[in-house]
mmCIF file with all atom_site columns, C-alpha atoms and ligand atoms in Angstrom:
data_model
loop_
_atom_site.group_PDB
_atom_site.id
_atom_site.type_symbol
_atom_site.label_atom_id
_atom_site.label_alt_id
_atom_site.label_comp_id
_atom_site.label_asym_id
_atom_site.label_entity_id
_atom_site.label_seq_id
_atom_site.pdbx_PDB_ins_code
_atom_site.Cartn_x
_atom_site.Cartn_y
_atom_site.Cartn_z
_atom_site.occupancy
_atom_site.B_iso_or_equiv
_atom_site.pdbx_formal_charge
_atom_site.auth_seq_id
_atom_site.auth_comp_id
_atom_site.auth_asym_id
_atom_site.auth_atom_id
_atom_site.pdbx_PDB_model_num
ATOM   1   C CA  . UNK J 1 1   ? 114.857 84.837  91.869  1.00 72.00 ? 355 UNK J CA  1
ATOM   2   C CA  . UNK J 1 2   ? 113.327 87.403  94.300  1.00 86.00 ? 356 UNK J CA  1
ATOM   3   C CA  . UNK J 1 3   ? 110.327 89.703  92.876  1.00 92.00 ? 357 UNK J CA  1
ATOM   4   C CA  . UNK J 1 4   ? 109.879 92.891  93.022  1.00 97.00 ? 358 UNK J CA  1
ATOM   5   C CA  . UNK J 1 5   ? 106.522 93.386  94.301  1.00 98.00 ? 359 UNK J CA  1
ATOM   6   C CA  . UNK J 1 6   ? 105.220 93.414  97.498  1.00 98.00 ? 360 UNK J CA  1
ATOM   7   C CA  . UNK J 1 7   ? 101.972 94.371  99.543  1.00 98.00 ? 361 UNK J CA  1
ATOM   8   C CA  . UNK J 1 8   ? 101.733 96.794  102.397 1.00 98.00 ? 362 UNK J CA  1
ATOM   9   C CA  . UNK J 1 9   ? 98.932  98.236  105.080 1.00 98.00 ? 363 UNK J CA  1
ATOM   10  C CA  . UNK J 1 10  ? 99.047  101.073 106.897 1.00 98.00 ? 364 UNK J CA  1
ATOM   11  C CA  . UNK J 1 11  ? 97.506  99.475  109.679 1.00 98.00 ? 365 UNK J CA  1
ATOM   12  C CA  . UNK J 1 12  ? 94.105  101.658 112.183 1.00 98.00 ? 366 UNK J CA  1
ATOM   13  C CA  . UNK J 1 13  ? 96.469  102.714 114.764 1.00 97.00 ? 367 UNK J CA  1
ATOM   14  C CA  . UNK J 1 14  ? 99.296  104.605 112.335 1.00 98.00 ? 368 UNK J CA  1
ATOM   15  C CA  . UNK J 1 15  ? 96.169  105.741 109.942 1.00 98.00 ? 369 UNK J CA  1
ATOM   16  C CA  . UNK J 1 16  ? 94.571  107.558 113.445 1.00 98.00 ? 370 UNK J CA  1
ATOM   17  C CA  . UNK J 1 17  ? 97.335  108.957 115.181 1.00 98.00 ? 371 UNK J CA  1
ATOM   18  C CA  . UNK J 1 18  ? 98.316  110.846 111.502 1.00 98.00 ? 372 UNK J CA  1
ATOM   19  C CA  . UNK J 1 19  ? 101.296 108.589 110.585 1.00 98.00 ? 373 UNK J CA  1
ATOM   20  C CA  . UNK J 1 20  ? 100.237 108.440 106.911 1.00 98.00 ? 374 UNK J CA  1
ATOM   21  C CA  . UNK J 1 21  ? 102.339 110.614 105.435 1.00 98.00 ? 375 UNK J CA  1
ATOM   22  C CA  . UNK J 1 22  ? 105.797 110.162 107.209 1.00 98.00 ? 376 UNK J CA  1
ATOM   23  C CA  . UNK J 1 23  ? 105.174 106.432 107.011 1.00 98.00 ? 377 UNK J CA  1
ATOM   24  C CA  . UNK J 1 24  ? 105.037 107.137 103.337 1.00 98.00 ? 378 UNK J CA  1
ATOM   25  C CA  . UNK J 1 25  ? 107.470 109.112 102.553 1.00 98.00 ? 379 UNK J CA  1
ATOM   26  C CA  . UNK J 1 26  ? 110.344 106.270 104.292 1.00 98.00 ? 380 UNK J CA  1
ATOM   27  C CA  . UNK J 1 27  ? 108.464 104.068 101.470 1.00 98.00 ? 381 UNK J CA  1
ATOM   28  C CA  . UNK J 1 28  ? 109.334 106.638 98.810  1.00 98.00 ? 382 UNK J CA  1
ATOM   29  C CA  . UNK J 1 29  ? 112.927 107.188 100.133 1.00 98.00 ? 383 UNK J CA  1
ATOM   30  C CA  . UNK J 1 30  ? 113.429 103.850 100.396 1.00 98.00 ? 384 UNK J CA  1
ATOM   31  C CA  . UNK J 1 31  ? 113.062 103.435 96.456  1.00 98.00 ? 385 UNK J CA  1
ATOM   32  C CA  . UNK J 1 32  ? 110.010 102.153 96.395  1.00 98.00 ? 386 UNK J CA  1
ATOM   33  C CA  . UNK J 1 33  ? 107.372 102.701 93.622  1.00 98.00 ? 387 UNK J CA  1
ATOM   34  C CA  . UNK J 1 34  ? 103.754 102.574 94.811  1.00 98.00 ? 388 UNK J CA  1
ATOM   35  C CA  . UNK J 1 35  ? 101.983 100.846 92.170  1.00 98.00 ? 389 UNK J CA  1
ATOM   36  C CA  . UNK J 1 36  ? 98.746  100.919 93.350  1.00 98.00 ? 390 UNK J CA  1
ATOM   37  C CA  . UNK J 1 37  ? 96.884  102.454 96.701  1.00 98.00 ? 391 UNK J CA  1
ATOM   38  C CA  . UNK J 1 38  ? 94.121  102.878 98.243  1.00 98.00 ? 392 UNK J CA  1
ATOM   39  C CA  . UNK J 1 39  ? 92.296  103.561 101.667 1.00 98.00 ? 393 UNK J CA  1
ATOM   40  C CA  . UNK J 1 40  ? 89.176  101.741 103.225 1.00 98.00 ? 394 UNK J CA  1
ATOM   41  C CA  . UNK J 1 41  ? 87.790  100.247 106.138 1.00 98.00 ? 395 UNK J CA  1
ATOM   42  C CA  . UNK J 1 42  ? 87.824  96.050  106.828 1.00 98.00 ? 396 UNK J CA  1
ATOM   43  C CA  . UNK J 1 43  ? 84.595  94.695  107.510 1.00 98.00 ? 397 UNK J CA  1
ATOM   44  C CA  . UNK J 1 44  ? 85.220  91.499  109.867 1.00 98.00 ? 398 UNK J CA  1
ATOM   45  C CA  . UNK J 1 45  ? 84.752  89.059  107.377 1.00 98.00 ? 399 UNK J CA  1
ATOM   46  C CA  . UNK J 1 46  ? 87.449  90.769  105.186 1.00 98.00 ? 400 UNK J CA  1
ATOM   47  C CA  . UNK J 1 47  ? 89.918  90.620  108.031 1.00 98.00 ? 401 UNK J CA  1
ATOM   48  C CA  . UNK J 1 48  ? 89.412  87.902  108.997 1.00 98.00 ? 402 UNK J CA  1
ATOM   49  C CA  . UNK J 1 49  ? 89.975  86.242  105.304 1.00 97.00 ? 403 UNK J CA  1
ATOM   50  C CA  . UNK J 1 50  ? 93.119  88.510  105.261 1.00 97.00 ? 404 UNK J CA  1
ATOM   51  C CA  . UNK J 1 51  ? 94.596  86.435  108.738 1.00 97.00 ? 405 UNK J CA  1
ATOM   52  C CA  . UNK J 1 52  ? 92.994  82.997  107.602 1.00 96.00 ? 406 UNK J CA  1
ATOM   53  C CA  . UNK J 1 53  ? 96.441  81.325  108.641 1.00 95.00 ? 407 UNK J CA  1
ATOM   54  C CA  . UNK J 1 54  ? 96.414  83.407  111.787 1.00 96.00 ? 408 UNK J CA  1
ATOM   55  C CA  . UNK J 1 55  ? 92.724  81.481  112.919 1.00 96.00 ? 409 UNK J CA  1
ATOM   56  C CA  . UNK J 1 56  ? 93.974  79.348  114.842 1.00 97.00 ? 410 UNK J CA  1
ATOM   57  C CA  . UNK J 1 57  ? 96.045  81.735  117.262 1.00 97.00 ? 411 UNK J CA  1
ATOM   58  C CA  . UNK J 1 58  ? 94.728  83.133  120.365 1.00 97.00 ? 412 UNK J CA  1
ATOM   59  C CA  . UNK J 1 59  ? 95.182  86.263  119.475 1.00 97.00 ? 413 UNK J CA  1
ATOM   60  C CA  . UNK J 1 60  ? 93.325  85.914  116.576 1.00 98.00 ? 414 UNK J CA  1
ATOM   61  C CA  . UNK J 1 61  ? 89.730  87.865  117.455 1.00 97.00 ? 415 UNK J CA  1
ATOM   62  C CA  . UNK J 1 62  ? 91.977  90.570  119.225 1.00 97.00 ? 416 UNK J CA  1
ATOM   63  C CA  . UNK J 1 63  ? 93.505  90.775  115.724 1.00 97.00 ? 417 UNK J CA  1
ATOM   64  C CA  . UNK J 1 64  ? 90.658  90.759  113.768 1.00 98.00 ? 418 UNK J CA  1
ATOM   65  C CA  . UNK J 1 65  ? 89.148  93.695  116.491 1.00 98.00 ? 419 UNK J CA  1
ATOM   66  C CA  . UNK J 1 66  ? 91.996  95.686  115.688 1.00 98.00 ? 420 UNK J CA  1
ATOM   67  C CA  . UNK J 1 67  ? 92.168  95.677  112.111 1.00 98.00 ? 421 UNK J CA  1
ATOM   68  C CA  . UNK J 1 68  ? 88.476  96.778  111.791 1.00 98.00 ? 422 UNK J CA  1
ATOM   69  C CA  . UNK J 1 69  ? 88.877  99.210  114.563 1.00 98.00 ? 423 UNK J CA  1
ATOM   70  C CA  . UNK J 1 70  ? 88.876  102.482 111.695 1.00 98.00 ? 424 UNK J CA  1
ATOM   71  C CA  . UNK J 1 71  ? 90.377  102.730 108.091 1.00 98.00 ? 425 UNK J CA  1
ATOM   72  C CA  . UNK J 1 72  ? 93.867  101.750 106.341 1.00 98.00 ? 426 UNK J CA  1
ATOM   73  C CA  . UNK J 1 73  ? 95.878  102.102 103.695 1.00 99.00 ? 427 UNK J CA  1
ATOM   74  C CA  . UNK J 1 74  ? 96.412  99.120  101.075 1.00 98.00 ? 428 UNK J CA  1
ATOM   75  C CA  . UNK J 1 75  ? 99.265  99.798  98.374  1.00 98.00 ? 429 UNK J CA  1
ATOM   76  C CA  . UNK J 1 76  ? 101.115 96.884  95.986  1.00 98.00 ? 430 UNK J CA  1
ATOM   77  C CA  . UNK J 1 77  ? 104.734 98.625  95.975  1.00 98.00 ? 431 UNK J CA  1
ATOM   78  C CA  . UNK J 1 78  ? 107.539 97.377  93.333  1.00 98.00 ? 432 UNK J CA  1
ATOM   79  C CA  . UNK J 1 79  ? 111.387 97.369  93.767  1.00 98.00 ? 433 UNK J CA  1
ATOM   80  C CA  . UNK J 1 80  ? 113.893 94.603  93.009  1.00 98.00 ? 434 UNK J CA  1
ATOM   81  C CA  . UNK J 1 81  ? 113.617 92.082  96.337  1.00 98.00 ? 435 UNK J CA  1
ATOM   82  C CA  . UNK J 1 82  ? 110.537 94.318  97.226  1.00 98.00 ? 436 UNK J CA  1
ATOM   83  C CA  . UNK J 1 83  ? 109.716 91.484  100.355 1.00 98.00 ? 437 UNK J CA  1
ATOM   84  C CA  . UNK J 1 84  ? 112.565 91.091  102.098 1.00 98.00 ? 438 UNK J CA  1
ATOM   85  C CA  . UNK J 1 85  ? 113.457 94.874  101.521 1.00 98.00 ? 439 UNK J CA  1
ATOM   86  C CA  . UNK J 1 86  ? 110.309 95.960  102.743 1.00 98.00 ? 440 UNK J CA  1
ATOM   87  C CA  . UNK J 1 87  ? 110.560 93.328  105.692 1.00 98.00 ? 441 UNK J CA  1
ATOM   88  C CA  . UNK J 1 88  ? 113.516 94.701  106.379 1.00 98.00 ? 442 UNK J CA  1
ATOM   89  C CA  . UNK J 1 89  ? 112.289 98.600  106.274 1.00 98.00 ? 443 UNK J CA  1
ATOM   90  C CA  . UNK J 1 90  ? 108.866 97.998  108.345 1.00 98.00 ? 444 UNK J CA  1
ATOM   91  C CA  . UNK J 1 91  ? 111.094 96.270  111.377 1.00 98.00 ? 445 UNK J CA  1
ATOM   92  C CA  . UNK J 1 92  ? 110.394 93.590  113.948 1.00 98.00 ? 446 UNK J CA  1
ATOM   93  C CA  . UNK J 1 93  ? 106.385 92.359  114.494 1.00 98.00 ? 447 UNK J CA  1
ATOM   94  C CA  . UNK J 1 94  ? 106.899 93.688  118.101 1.00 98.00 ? 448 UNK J CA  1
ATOM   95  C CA  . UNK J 1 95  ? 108.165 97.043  117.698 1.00 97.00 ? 449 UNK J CA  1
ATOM   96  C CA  . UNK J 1 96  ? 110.097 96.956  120.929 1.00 97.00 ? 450 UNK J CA  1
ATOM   97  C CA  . UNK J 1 97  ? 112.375 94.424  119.000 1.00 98.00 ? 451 UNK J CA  1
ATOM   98  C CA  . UNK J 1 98  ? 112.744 96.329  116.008 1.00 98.00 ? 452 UNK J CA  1
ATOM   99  C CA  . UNK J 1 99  ? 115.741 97.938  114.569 1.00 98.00 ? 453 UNK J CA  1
ATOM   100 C CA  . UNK J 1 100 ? 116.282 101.900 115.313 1.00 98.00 ? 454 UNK J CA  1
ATOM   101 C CA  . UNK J 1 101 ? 115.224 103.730 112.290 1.00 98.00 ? 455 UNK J CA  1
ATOM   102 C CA  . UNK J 1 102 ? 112.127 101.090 110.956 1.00 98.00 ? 456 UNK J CA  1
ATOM   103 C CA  . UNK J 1 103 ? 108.914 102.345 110.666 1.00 98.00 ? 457 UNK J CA  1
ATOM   104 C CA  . UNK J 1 104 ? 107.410 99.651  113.701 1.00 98.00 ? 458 UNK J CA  1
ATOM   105 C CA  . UNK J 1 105 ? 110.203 101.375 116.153 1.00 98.00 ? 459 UNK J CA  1
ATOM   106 C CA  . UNK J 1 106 ? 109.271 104.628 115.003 1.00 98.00 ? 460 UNK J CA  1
ATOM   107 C CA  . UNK J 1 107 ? 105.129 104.486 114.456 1.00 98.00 ? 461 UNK J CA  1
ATOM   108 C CA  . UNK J 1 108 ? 103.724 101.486 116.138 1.00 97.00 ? 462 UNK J CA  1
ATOM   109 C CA  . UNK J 1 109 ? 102.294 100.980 119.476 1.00 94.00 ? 463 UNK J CA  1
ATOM   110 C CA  . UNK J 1 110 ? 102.082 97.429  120.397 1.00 96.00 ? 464 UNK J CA  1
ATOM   111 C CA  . UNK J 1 111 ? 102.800 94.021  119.298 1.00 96.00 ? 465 UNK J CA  1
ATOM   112 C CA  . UNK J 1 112 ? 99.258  93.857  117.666 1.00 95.00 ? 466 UNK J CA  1
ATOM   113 C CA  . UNK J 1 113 ? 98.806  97.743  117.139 1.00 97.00 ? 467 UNK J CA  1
ATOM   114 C CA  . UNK J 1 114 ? 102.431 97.482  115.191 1.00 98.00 ? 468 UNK J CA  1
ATOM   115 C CA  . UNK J 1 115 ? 101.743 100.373 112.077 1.00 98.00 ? 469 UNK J CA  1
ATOM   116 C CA  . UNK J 1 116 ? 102.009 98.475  108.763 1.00 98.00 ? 470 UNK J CA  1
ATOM   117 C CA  . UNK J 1 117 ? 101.478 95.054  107.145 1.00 98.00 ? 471 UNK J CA  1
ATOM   118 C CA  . UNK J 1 118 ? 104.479 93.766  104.735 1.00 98.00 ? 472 UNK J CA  1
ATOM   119 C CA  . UNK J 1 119 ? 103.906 90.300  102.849 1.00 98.00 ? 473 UNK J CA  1
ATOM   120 C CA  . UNK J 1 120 ? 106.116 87.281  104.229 1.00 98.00 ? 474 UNK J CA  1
ATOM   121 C CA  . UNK J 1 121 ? 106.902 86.016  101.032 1.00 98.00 ? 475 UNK J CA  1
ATOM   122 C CA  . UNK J 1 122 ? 106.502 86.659  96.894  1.00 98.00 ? 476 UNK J CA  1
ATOM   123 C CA  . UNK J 1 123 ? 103.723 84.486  97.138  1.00 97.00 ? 477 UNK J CA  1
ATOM   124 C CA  . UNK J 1 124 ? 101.699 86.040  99.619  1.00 97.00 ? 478 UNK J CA  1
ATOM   125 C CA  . UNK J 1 125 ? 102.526 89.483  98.042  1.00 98.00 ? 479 UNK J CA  1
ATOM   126 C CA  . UNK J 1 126 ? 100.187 88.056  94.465  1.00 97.00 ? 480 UNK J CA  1
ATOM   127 C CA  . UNK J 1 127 ? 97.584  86.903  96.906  1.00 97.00 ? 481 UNK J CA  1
ATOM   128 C CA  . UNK J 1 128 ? 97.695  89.831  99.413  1.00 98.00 ? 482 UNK J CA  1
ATOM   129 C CA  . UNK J 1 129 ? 97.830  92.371  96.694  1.00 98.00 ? 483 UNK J CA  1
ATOM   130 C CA  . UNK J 1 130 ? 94.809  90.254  94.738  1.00 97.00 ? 484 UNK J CA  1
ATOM   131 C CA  . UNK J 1 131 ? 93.243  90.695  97.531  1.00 97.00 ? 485 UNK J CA  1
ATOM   132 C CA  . UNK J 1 132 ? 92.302  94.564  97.252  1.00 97.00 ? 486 UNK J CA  1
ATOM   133 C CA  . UNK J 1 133 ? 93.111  95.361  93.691  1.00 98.00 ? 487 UNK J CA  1
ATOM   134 C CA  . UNK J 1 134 ? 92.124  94.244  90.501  1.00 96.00 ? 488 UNK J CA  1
ATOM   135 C CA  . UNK J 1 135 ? 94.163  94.519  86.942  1.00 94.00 ? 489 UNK J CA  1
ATOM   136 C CA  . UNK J 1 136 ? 92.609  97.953  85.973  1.00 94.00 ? 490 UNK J CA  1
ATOM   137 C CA  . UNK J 1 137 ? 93.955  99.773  89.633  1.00 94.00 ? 491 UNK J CA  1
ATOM   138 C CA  . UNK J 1 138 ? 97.394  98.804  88.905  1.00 96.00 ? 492 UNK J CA  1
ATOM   139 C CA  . UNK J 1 139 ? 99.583  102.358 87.711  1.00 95.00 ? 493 UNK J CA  1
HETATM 140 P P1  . GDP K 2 .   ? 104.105 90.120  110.810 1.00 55.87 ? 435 GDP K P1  1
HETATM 141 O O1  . GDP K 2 .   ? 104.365 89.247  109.610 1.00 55.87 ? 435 GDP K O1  1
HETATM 142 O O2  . GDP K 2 .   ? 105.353 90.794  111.320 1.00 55.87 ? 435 GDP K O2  1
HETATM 143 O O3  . GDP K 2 .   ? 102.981 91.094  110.605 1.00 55.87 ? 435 GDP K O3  1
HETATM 144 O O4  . GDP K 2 .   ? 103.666 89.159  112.022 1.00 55.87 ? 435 GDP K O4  1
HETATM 145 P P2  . GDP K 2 .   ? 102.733 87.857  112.093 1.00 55.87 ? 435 GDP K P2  1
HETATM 146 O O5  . GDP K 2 .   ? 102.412 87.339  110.709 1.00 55.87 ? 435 GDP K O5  1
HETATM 147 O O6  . GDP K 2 .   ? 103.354 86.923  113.071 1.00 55.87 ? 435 GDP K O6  1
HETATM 148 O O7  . GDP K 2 .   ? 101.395 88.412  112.780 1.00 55.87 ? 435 GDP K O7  1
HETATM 149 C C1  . GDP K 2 .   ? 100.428 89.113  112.020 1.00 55.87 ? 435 GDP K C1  1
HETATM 150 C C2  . GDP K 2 .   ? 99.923  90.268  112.854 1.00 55.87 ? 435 GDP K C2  1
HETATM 151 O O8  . GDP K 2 .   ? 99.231  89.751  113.996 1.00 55.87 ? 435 GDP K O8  1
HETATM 152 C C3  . GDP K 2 .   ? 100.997 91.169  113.457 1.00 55.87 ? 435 GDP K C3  1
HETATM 153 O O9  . GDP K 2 .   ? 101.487 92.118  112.542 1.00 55.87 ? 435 GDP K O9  1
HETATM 154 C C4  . GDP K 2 .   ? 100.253 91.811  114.608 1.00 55.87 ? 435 GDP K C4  1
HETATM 155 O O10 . GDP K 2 .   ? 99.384  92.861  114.156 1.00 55.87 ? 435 GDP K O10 1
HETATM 156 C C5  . GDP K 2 .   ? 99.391  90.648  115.092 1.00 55.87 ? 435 GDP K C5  1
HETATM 157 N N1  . GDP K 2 .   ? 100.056 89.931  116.189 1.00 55.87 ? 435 GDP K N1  1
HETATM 158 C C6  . GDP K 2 .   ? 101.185 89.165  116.139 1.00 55.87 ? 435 GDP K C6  1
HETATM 159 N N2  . GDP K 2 .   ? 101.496 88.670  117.339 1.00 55.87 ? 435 GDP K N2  1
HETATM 160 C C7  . GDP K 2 .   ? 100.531 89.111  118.192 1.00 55.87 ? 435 GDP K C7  1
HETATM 161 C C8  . GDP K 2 .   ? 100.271 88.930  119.591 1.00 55.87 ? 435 GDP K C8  1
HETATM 162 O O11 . GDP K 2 .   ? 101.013 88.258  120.309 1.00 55.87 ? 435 GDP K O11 1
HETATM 163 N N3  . GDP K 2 .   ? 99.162  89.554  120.095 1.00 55.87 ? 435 GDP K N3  1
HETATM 164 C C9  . GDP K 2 .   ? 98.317  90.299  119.315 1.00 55.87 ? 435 GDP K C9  1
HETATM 165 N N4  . GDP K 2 .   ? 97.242  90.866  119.872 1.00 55.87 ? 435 GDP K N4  1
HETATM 166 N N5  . GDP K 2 .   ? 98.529  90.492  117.996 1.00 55.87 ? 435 GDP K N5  1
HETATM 167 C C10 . GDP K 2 .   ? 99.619  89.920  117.448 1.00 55.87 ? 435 GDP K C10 1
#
């Protein structure tokens, strides 16, 4: 059966060009609860944890670069088959793929610089969301 949590960033580029609040109000409208939320800045060694399976890839430092380039926002949001719903609502990884109407076609600017982070599965959702919030942060 398919959880309903999942983990999301508003990723440096949406945070600077002021994409905050639109990006979260399609996360409201969609019907999902935000559980817990916060915004802060990755140090490298906190990024690059975050993309451990991504270490490998060549793209990997220009990730890394990216996601320490300014601050995001981390939230754990809950609704029944929260990942693939979310998945579905955040669009394509390259936002030139991506459905009309997601928030990558809408906010992002690149493959890399592509506006928000949704977990790939239930299990990375527990890790992801372990990741930046502990028991006593969860609403
Ligand atoms: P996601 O699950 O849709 O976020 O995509 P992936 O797990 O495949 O990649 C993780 C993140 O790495 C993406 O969201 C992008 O920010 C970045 N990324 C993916 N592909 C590329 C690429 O070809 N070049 C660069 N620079 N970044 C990429």
């Amino acid at each position: 059966m398919a959880g309903n949590k999942t983990f999301t960033m508003i990723k440096p580029d949406a945070v600077e060009n002021g994409h905050i609040g639109a990006i979260l109000e399609k996360i409201n409208a969609a019907g999902f609860r935000i559980v817990a939320m916060t915004m802060t800045q990755l140090s490298v060694k906190q990024a690059g944890k975050f993309y451990e399976v991504h270490r490998e890839r060549p793209f990997f430092g220009e990730l890394v670069n990216y996601m320490t380039s300014g601050p995001i926002v981390a939230a754990i949001l809950e609704k029944d088959n929260a990942v693939e719903d979310f998945r579905t609502l955040i669009g394509a990884t390259d936002p030139q793929k991506a459905e009309e109407g997601t928030i990558r076609k809408l906010y992002a600017t690149s493959i890399a610089a592509n506006a928000i982070h949704g977990s790939d599965s239930d299990e990375n959702a527990v890790i992801e969301g372990n990741f930046f919030f502990s028991q006593r942060d969860r609403f």
